[in-house]
Short mmCIF file of C-alpha atoms and ligand atoms in Angstrom, two decimals:
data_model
loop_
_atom_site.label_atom_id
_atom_site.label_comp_id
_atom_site.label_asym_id
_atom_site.label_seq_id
_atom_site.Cartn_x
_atom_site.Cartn_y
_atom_site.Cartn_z
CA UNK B 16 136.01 106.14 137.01
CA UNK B 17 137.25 109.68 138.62
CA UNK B 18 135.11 112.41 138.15
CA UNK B 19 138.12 114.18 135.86
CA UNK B 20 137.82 110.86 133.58
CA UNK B 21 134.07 111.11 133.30
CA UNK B 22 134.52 115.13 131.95
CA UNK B 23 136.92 114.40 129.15
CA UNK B 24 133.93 112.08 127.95
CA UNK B 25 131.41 114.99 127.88
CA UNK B 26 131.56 117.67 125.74
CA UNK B 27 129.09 120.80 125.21
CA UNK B 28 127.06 121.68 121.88
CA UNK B 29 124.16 124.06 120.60
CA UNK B 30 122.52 121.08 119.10
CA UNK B 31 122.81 117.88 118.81
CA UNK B 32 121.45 115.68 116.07
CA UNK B 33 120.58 112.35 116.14
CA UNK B 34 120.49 110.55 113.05
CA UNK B 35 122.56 111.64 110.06
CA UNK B 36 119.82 110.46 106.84
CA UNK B 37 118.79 113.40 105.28
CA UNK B 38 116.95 114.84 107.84
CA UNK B 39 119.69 115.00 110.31
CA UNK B 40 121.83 116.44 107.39
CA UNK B 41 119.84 118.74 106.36
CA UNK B 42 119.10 120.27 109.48
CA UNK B 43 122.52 120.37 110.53
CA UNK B 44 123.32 122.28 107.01
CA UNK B 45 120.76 124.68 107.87
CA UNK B 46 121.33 125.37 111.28
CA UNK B 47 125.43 126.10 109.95
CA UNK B 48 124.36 128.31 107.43
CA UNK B 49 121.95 130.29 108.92
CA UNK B 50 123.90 130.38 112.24
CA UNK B 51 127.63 130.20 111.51
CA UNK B 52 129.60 129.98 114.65
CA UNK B 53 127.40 127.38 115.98
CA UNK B 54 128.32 124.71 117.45
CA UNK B 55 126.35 121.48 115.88
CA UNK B 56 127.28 117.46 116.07
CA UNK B 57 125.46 115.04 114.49
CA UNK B 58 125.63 111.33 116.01
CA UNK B 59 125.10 108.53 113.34
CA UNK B 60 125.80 104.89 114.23
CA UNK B 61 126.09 103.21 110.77
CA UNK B 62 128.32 106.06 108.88
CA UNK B 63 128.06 103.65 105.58
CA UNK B 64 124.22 104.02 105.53
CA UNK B 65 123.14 100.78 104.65
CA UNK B 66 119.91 100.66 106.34
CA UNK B 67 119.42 103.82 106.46
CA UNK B 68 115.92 105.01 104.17
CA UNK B 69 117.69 107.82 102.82
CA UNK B 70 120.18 105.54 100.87
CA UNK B 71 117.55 102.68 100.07
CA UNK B 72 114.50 104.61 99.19
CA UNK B 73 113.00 105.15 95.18
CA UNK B 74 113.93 108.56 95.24
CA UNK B 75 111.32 110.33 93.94
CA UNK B 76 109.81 113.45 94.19
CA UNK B 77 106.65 114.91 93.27
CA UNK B 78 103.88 117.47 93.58
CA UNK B 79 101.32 114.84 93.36
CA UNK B 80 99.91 114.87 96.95
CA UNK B 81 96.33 116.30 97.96
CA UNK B 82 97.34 117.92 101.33
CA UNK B 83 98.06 121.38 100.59
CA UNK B 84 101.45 121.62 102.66
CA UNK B 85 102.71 118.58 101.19
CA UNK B 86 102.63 120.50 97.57
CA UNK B 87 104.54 123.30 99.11
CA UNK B 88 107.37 120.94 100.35
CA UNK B 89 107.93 119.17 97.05
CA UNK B 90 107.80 122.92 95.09
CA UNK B 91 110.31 123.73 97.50
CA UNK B 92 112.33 120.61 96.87
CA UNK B 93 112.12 121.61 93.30
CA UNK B 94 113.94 124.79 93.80
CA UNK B 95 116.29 123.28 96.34
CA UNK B 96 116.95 120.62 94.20
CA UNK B 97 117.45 123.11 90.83
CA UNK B 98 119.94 124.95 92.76
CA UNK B 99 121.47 122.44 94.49
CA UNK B 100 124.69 121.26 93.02
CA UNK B 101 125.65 125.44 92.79
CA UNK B 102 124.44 125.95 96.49
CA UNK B 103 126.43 122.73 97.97
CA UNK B 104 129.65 122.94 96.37
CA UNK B 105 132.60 122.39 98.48
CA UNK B 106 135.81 124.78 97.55
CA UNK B 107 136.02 123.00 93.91
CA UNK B 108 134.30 120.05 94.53
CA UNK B 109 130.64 120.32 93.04
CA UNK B 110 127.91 117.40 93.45
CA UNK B 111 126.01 115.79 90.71
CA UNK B 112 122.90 114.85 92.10
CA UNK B 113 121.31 113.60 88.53
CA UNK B 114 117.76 115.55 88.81
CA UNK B 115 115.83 113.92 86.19
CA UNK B 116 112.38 115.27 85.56
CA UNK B 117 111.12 112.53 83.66
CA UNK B 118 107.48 113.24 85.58
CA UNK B 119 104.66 111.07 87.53
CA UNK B 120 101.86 109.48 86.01
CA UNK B 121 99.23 108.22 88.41
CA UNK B 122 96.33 105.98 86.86
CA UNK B 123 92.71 107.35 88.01
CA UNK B 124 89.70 104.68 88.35
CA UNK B 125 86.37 105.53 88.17
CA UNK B 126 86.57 104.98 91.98
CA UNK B 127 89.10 106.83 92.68
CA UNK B 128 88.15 109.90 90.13
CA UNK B 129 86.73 112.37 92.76
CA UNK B 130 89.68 112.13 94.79
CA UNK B 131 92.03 112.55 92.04
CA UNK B 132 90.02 115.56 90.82
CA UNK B 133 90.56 117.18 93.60
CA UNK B 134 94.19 116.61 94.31
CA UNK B 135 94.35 117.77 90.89
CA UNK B 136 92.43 120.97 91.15
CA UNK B 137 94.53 121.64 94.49
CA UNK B 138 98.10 121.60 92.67
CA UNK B 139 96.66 123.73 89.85
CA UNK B 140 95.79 125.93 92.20
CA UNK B 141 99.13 126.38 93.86
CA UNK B 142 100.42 126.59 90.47
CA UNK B 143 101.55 123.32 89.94
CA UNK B 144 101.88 121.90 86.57
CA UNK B 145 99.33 118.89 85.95
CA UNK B 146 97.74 117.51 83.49
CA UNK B 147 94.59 115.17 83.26
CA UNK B 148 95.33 112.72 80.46
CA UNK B 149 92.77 109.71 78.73
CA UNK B 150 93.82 106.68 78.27
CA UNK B 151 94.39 107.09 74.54
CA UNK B 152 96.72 109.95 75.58
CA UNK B 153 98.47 107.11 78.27
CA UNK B 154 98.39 104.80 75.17
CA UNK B 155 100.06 107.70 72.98
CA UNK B 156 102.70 109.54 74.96
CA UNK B 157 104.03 105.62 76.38
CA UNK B 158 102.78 102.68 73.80
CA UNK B 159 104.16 99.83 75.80
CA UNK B 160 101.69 101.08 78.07
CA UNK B 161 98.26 98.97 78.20
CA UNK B 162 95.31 100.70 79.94
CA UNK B 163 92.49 97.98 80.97
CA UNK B 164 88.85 99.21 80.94
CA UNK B 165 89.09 99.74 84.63
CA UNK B 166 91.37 102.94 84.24
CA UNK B 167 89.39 106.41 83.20
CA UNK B 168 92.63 108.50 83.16
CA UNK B 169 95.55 109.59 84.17
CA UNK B 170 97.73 112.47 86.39
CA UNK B 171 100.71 113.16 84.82
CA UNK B 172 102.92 115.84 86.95
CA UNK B 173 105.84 116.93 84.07
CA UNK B 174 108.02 118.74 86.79
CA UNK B 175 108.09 115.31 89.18
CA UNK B 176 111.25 113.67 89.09
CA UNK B 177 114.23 112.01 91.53
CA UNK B 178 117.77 112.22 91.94
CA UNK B 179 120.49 110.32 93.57
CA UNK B 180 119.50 110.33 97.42
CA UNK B 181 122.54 109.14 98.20
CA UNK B 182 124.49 111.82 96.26
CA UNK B 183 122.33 114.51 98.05
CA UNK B 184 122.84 112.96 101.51
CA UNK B 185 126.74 113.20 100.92
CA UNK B 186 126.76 116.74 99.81
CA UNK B 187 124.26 117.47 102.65
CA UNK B 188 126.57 116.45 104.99
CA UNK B 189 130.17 117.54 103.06
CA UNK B 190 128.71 121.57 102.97
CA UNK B 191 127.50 121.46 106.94
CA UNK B 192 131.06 119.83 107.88
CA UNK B 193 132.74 122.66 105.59
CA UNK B 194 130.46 125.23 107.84
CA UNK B 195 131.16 123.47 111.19
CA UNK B 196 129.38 120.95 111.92
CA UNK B 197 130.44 117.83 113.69
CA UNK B 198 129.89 114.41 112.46
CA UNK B 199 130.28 111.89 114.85
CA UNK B 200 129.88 108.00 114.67
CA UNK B 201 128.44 106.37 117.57
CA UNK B 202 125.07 105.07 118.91
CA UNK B 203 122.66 107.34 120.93
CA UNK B 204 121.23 104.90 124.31
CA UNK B 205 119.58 107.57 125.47
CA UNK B 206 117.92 111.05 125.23
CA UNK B 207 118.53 112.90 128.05
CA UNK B 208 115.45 115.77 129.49
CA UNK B 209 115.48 116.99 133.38
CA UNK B 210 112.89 119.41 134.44
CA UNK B 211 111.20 118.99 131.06
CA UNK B 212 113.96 120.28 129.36
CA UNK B 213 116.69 118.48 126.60
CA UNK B 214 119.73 118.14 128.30
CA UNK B 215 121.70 116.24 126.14
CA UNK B 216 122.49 112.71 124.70
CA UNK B 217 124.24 109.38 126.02
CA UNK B 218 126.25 107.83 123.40
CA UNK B 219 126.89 104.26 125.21
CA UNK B 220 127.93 104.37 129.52
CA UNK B 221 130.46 106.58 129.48
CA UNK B 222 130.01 109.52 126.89
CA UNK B 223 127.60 112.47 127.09
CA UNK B 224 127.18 114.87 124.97
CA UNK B 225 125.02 118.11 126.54
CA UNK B 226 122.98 120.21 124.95
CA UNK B 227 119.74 122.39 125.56
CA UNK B 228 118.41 121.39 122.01
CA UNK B 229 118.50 117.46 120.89
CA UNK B 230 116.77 116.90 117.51
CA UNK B 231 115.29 113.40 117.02
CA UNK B 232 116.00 112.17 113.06
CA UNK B 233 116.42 108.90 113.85
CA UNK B 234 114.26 107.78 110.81
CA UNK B 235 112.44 104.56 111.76
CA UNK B 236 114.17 104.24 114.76
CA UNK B 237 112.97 107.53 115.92
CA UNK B 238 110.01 105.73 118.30
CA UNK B 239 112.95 103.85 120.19
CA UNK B 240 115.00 106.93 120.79
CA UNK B 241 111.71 109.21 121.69
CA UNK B 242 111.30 106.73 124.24
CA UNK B 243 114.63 106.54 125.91
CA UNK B 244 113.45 110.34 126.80
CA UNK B 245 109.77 109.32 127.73
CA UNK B 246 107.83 110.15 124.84
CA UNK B 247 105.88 107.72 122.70
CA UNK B 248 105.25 108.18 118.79
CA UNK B 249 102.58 106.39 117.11
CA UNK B 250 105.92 105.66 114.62
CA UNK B 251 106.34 101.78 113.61
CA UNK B 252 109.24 100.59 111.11
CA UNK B 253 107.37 98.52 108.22
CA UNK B 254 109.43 96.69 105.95
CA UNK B 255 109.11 97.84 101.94
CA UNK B 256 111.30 96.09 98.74
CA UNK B 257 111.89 97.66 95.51
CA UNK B 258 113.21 95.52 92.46
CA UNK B 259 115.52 95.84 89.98
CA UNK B 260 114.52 94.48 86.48
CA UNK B 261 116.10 93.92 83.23
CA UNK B 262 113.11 94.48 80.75
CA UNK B 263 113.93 92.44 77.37
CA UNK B 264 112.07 95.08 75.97
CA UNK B 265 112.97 98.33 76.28
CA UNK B 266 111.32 102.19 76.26
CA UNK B 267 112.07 104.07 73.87
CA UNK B 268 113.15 106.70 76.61
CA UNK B 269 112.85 107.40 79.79
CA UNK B 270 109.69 106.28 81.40
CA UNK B 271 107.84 108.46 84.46
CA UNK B 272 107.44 106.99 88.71
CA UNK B 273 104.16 105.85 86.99
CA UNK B 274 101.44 104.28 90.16
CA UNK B 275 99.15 101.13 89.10
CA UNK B 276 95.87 101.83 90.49
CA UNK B 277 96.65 98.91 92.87
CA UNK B 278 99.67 100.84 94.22
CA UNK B 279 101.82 99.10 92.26
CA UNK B 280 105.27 101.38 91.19
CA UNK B 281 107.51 101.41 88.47
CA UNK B 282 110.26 103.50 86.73
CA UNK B 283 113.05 103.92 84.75
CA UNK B 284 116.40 103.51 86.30
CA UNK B 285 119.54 104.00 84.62
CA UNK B 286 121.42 101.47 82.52
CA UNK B 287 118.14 100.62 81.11
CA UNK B 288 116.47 99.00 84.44
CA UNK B 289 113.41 99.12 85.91
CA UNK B 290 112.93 99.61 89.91
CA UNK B 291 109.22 98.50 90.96
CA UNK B 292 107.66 98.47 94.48
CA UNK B 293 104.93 98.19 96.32
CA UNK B 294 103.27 98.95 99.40
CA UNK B 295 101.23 95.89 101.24
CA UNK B 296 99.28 94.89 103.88
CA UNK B 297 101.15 92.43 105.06
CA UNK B 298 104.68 94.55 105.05
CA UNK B 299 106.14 93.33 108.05
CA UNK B 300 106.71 95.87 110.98
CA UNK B 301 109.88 95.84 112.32
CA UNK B 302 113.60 95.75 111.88
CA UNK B 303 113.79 93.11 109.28
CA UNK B 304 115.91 93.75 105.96
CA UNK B 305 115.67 90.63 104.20
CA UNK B 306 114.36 90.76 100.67
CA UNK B 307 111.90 88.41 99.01
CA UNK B 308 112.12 87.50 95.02
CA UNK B 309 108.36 85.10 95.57
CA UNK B 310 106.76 88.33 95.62
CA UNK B 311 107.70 89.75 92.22
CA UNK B 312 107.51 86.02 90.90
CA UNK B 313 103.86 85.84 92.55
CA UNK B 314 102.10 89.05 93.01
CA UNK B 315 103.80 91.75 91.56
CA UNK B 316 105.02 90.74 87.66
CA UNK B 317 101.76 88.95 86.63
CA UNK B 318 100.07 92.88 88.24
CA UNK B 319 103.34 94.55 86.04
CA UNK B 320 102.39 92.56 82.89
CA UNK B 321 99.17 92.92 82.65
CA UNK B 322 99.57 97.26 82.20
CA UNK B 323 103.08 96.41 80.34
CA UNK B 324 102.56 92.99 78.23
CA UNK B 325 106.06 93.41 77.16
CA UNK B 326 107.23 92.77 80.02
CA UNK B 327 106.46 89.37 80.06
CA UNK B 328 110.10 88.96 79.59
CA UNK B 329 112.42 90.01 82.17
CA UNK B 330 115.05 89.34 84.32
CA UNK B 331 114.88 90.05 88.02
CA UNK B 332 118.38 91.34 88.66
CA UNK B 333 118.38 91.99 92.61
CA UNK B 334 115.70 93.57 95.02
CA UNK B 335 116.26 95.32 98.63
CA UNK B 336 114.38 95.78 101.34
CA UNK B 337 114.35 98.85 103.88
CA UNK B 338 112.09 100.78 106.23
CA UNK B 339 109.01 102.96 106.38
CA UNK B 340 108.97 105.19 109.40
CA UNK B 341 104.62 105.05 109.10
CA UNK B 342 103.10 107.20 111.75
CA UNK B 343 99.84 105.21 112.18
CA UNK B 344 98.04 108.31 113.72
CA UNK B 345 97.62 109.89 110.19
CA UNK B 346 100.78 108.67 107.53
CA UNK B 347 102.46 112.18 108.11
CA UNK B 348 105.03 113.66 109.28
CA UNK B 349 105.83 115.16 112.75
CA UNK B 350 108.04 117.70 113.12
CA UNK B 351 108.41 120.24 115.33
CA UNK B 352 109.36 120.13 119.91
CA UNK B 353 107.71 117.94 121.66
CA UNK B 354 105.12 120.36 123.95
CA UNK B 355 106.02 118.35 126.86
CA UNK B 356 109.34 118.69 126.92
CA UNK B 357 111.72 121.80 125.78
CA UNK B 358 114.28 121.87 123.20
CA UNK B 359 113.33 118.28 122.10
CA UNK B 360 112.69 118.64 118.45
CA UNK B 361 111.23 115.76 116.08
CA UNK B 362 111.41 114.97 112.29
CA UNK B 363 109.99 111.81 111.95
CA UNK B 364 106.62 109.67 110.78
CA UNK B 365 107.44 110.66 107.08
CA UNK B 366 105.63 107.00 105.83
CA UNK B 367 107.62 106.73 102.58
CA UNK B 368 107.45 110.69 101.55
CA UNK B 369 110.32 112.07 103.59
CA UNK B 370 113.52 111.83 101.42
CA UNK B 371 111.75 114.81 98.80
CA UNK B 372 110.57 116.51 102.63
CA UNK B 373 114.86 117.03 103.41
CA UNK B 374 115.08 120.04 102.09
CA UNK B 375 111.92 122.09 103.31
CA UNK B 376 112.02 120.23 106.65
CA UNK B 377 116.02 121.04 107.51
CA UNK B 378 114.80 124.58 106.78
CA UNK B 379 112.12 124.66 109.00
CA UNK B 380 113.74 122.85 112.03
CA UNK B 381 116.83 125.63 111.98
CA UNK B 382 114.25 128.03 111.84
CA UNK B 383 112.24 126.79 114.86
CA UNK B 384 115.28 126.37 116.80
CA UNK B 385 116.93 129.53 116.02
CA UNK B 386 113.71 131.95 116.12
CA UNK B 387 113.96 132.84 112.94
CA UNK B 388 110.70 133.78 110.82
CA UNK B 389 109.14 130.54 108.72
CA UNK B 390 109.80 130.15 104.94
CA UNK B 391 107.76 127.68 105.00
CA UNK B 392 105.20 127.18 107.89
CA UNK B 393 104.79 123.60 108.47
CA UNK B 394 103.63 123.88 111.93
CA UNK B 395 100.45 121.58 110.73
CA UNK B 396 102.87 118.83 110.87
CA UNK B 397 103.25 119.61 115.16
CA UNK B 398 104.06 117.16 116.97
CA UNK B 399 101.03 118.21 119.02
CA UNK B 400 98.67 116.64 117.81
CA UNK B 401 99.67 113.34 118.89
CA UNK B 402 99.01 114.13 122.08
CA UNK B 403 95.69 115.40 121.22
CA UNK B 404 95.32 112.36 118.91
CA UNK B 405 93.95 114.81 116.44
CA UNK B 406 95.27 113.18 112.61
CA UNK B 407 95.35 115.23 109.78
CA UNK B 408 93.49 114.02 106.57
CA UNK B 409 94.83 113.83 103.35
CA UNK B 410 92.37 111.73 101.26
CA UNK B 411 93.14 110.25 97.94
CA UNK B 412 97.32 110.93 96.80
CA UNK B 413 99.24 110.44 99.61
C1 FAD F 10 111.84 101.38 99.90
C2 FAD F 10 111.66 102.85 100.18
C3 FAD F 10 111.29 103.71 99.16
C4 FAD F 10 111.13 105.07 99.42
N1 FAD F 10 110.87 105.92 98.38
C5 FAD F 10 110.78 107.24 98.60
C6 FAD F 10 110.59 108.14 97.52
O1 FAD F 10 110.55 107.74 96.36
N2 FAD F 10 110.50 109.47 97.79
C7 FAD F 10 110.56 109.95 99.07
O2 FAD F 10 110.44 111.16 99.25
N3 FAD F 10 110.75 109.12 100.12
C8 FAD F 10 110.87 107.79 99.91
N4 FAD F 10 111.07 106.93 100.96
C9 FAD F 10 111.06 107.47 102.32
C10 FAD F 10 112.35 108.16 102.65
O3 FAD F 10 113.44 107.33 102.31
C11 FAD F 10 112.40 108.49 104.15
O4 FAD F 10 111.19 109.13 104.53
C12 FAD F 10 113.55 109.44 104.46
O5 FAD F 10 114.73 108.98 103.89
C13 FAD F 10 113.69 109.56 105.97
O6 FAD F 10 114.92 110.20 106.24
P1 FAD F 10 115.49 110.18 107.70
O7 FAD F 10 116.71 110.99 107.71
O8 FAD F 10 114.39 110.54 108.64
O9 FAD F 10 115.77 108.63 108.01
P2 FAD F 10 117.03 107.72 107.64
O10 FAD F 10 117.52 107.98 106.28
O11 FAD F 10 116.64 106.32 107.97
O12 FAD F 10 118.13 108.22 108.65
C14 FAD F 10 118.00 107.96 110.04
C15 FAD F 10 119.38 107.65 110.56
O13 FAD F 10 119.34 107.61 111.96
C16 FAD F 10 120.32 106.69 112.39
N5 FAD F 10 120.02 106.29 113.75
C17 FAD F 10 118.88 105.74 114.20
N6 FAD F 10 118.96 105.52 115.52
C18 FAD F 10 120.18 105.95 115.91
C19 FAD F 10 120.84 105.97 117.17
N7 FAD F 10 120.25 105.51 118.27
N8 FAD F 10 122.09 106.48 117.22
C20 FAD F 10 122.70 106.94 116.10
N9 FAD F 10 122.11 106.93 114.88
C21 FAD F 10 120.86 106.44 114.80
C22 FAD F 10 120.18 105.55 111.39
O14 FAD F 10 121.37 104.76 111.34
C23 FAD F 10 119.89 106.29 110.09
O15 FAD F 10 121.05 106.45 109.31
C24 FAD F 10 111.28 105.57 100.74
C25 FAD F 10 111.65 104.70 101.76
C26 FAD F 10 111.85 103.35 101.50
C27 FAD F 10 112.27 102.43 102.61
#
């Protein structure tokens, strides 16, 4: 190939984005807004999101974490997520993002009671609405509900809630393409750093696209792509599944994310489902999609019927699988450059959390790379610390 040739493959932006879930959209809506004029392009290889987390995740958000920053993020995902559908209309075109609030009940144990007290003590302080509920209030406020001795309470946050991530994702992306951004469909091989400095990306032999500021939201593929550049993240993908039942009884209305004390998940989807997931040991890590009805059959509907005996009756309808980015250094995120290496940014290691993290860490990213002062200072979540290996601890919720 002539030299000429190999120019009309390269072309010059601000920032490029790798990854377009809701990190990479978010980011790239912030950047536009705050910045307009600049010039942003967001690579994502499967445009359809099918494996994406964003599009395959439970949704949920909630205050219900014990690490103080974590509460911030989700009260700012509240407002975000209040205003949303105003703030990301297109011209005429207006989202519906279907924010219910229908709330989060986690069970407390007498093991777990201490830890729970304190998460709980934590959000009141930040002025979080919780509650601390018995189990006769469980029994009251949800009677298919059936507490066993081992449960001593409940957390019930009333403001928790999800929306449709997908919905968000779309609008996400429709407002930063309305102010400029670039949305491009391709595969990043390669982050490119000379000097310890970004220089751009390679999508496949022949394209490159240059920039002094590359931002890493490749979700759990984010370790691969750090390391086309050099840099390792303690970031594995672990397989999760989620279910979709058909109860043949049903709640008399909408039922809260409400967590089994074994981890176990469960809430109300509409046209009267149920999704359910859980979290386990022996989650595979790595790229593997497939989905696995022997679990619910096995594990997970004798665990279900035992808190809801109701729902000894139901019909499995479908499940899915898709992927935990879990930062095994401490099950947070990272986000912020890479100290070793200039205008490489990172939003990844979100272990299940992230999708309710868009919003607060889009903000904070545009603000990092364009100077501007912090709404929200997450710099606890730098990406420094991995090469200190020093973890941040979040015990009990997380
Ligand atoms: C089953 C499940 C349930 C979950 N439930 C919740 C929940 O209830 N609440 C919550 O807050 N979070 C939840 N999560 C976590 C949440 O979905 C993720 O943390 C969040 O979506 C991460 O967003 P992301 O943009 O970083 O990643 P993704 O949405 O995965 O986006 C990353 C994108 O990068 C693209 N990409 C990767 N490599 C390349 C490359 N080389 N070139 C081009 N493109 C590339 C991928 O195609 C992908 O679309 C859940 C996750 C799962 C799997």
């Amino acid at each position: 190939m002539k030299d000429s040739d190999k120019m009309k493959n390269n072309q010059t932006y601000d920032v490029v984005i790798t990854g377009g879930g809701i990190m990479g959209s978010a980011t790239a809506y912030c950047l536009t807004k705050t910045q307009p004029g600049i010039k942003v392009a967001v690579v994502e290889r499967d445009p359809a999101y099918a494996r994406a987390s964003t599009t395959l995740s439970m949704s949920n958000v909630r205050i219900q974490f014990s690490l103080k920053e974590n509460i911030q993020i989700s009260r700012y995902a509240f407002d975000v997520l209040e205003r949303f559908e105003d703030e990301m209309a297109v011209e005429d075109r207006r989202p519906k993002i279907y924010f219910h609030r229908e709330g989060n009940l986690f069970l407390v144990s007498a093991a777990n009671q201490d830890a729970a007290r304190r998460a709980f003590d934590l959000q009141r302080s930040l002025g979080c609405r919780i509650e601390w509920w018995s189990p006769q209030q469980i029994r009251e406020r949800y009677p298919l509900y059936e507490p066993g001795a081992d449960i001593v309470g409940a957390t019930f946050g009333p403001d928790d809630g999800h929306f449709d991530a997908y919905a968000a994702l779309m609008a996400y992306k429709a407002k930063a393409k309305s102010q400029g951004a670039e949305f491009r469909t391709g595969e990043v091989v390669k982050i490119r750093a000379a000097g310890g400095r970004a220089t751009g990306v390679d999508l496949g032999a022949d394209e490159t696209l240059t920039a002094a500021c590359v931002v890493n939201c490749g979700g759990a593929w984010a370790a691969q792509l750090a390391e086309t550049a050099g840099v390792k993240l303690p970031v594995i993908p672990v397989k999760r599944q989620i279910f979709t039942l058909d109860t043949a009884v049903k709640p008399d209305g909408p039922l809260p994310l409400t967590v089994l004390l074994s981890g176990l998940y469960f809430r109300t989807e509409t046209g009267g489902l149920i999704l359910l997931g859980k979290s386990m040991e022996e989650d595979p890590v790595g790229f593997n999609f497939s989905w696995d009805d022997k679990r619910f059959m096995e594990v997970l509907w004798p665990e279900l019927a035992e808190f809801v005996p109701a729902w000894d009756r139901l019909k499995l309808v479908r499940g899915w699988a898709g992927l935990y980015d879990v930062n095994t250094l401490d099950h947070n995120a990272i986000i912020g450059e890479w100290p070793e290496i200039e205008g490489l940014y990172l939003a990844t290691g979100f272990s299940g959390h992230g999708l309710q993290q868009g919003p607060a860490v889009g903000r904070y990213l545009s603000e990092l790379i364009l100077k501007k002062p912090m709404s929200l200072d997450l710099s606890i979540f730098t990406p420094k610390r991995i090469l200190e290996n020093r973890p941040l601890s979040e015990a009990g919720i997380v």
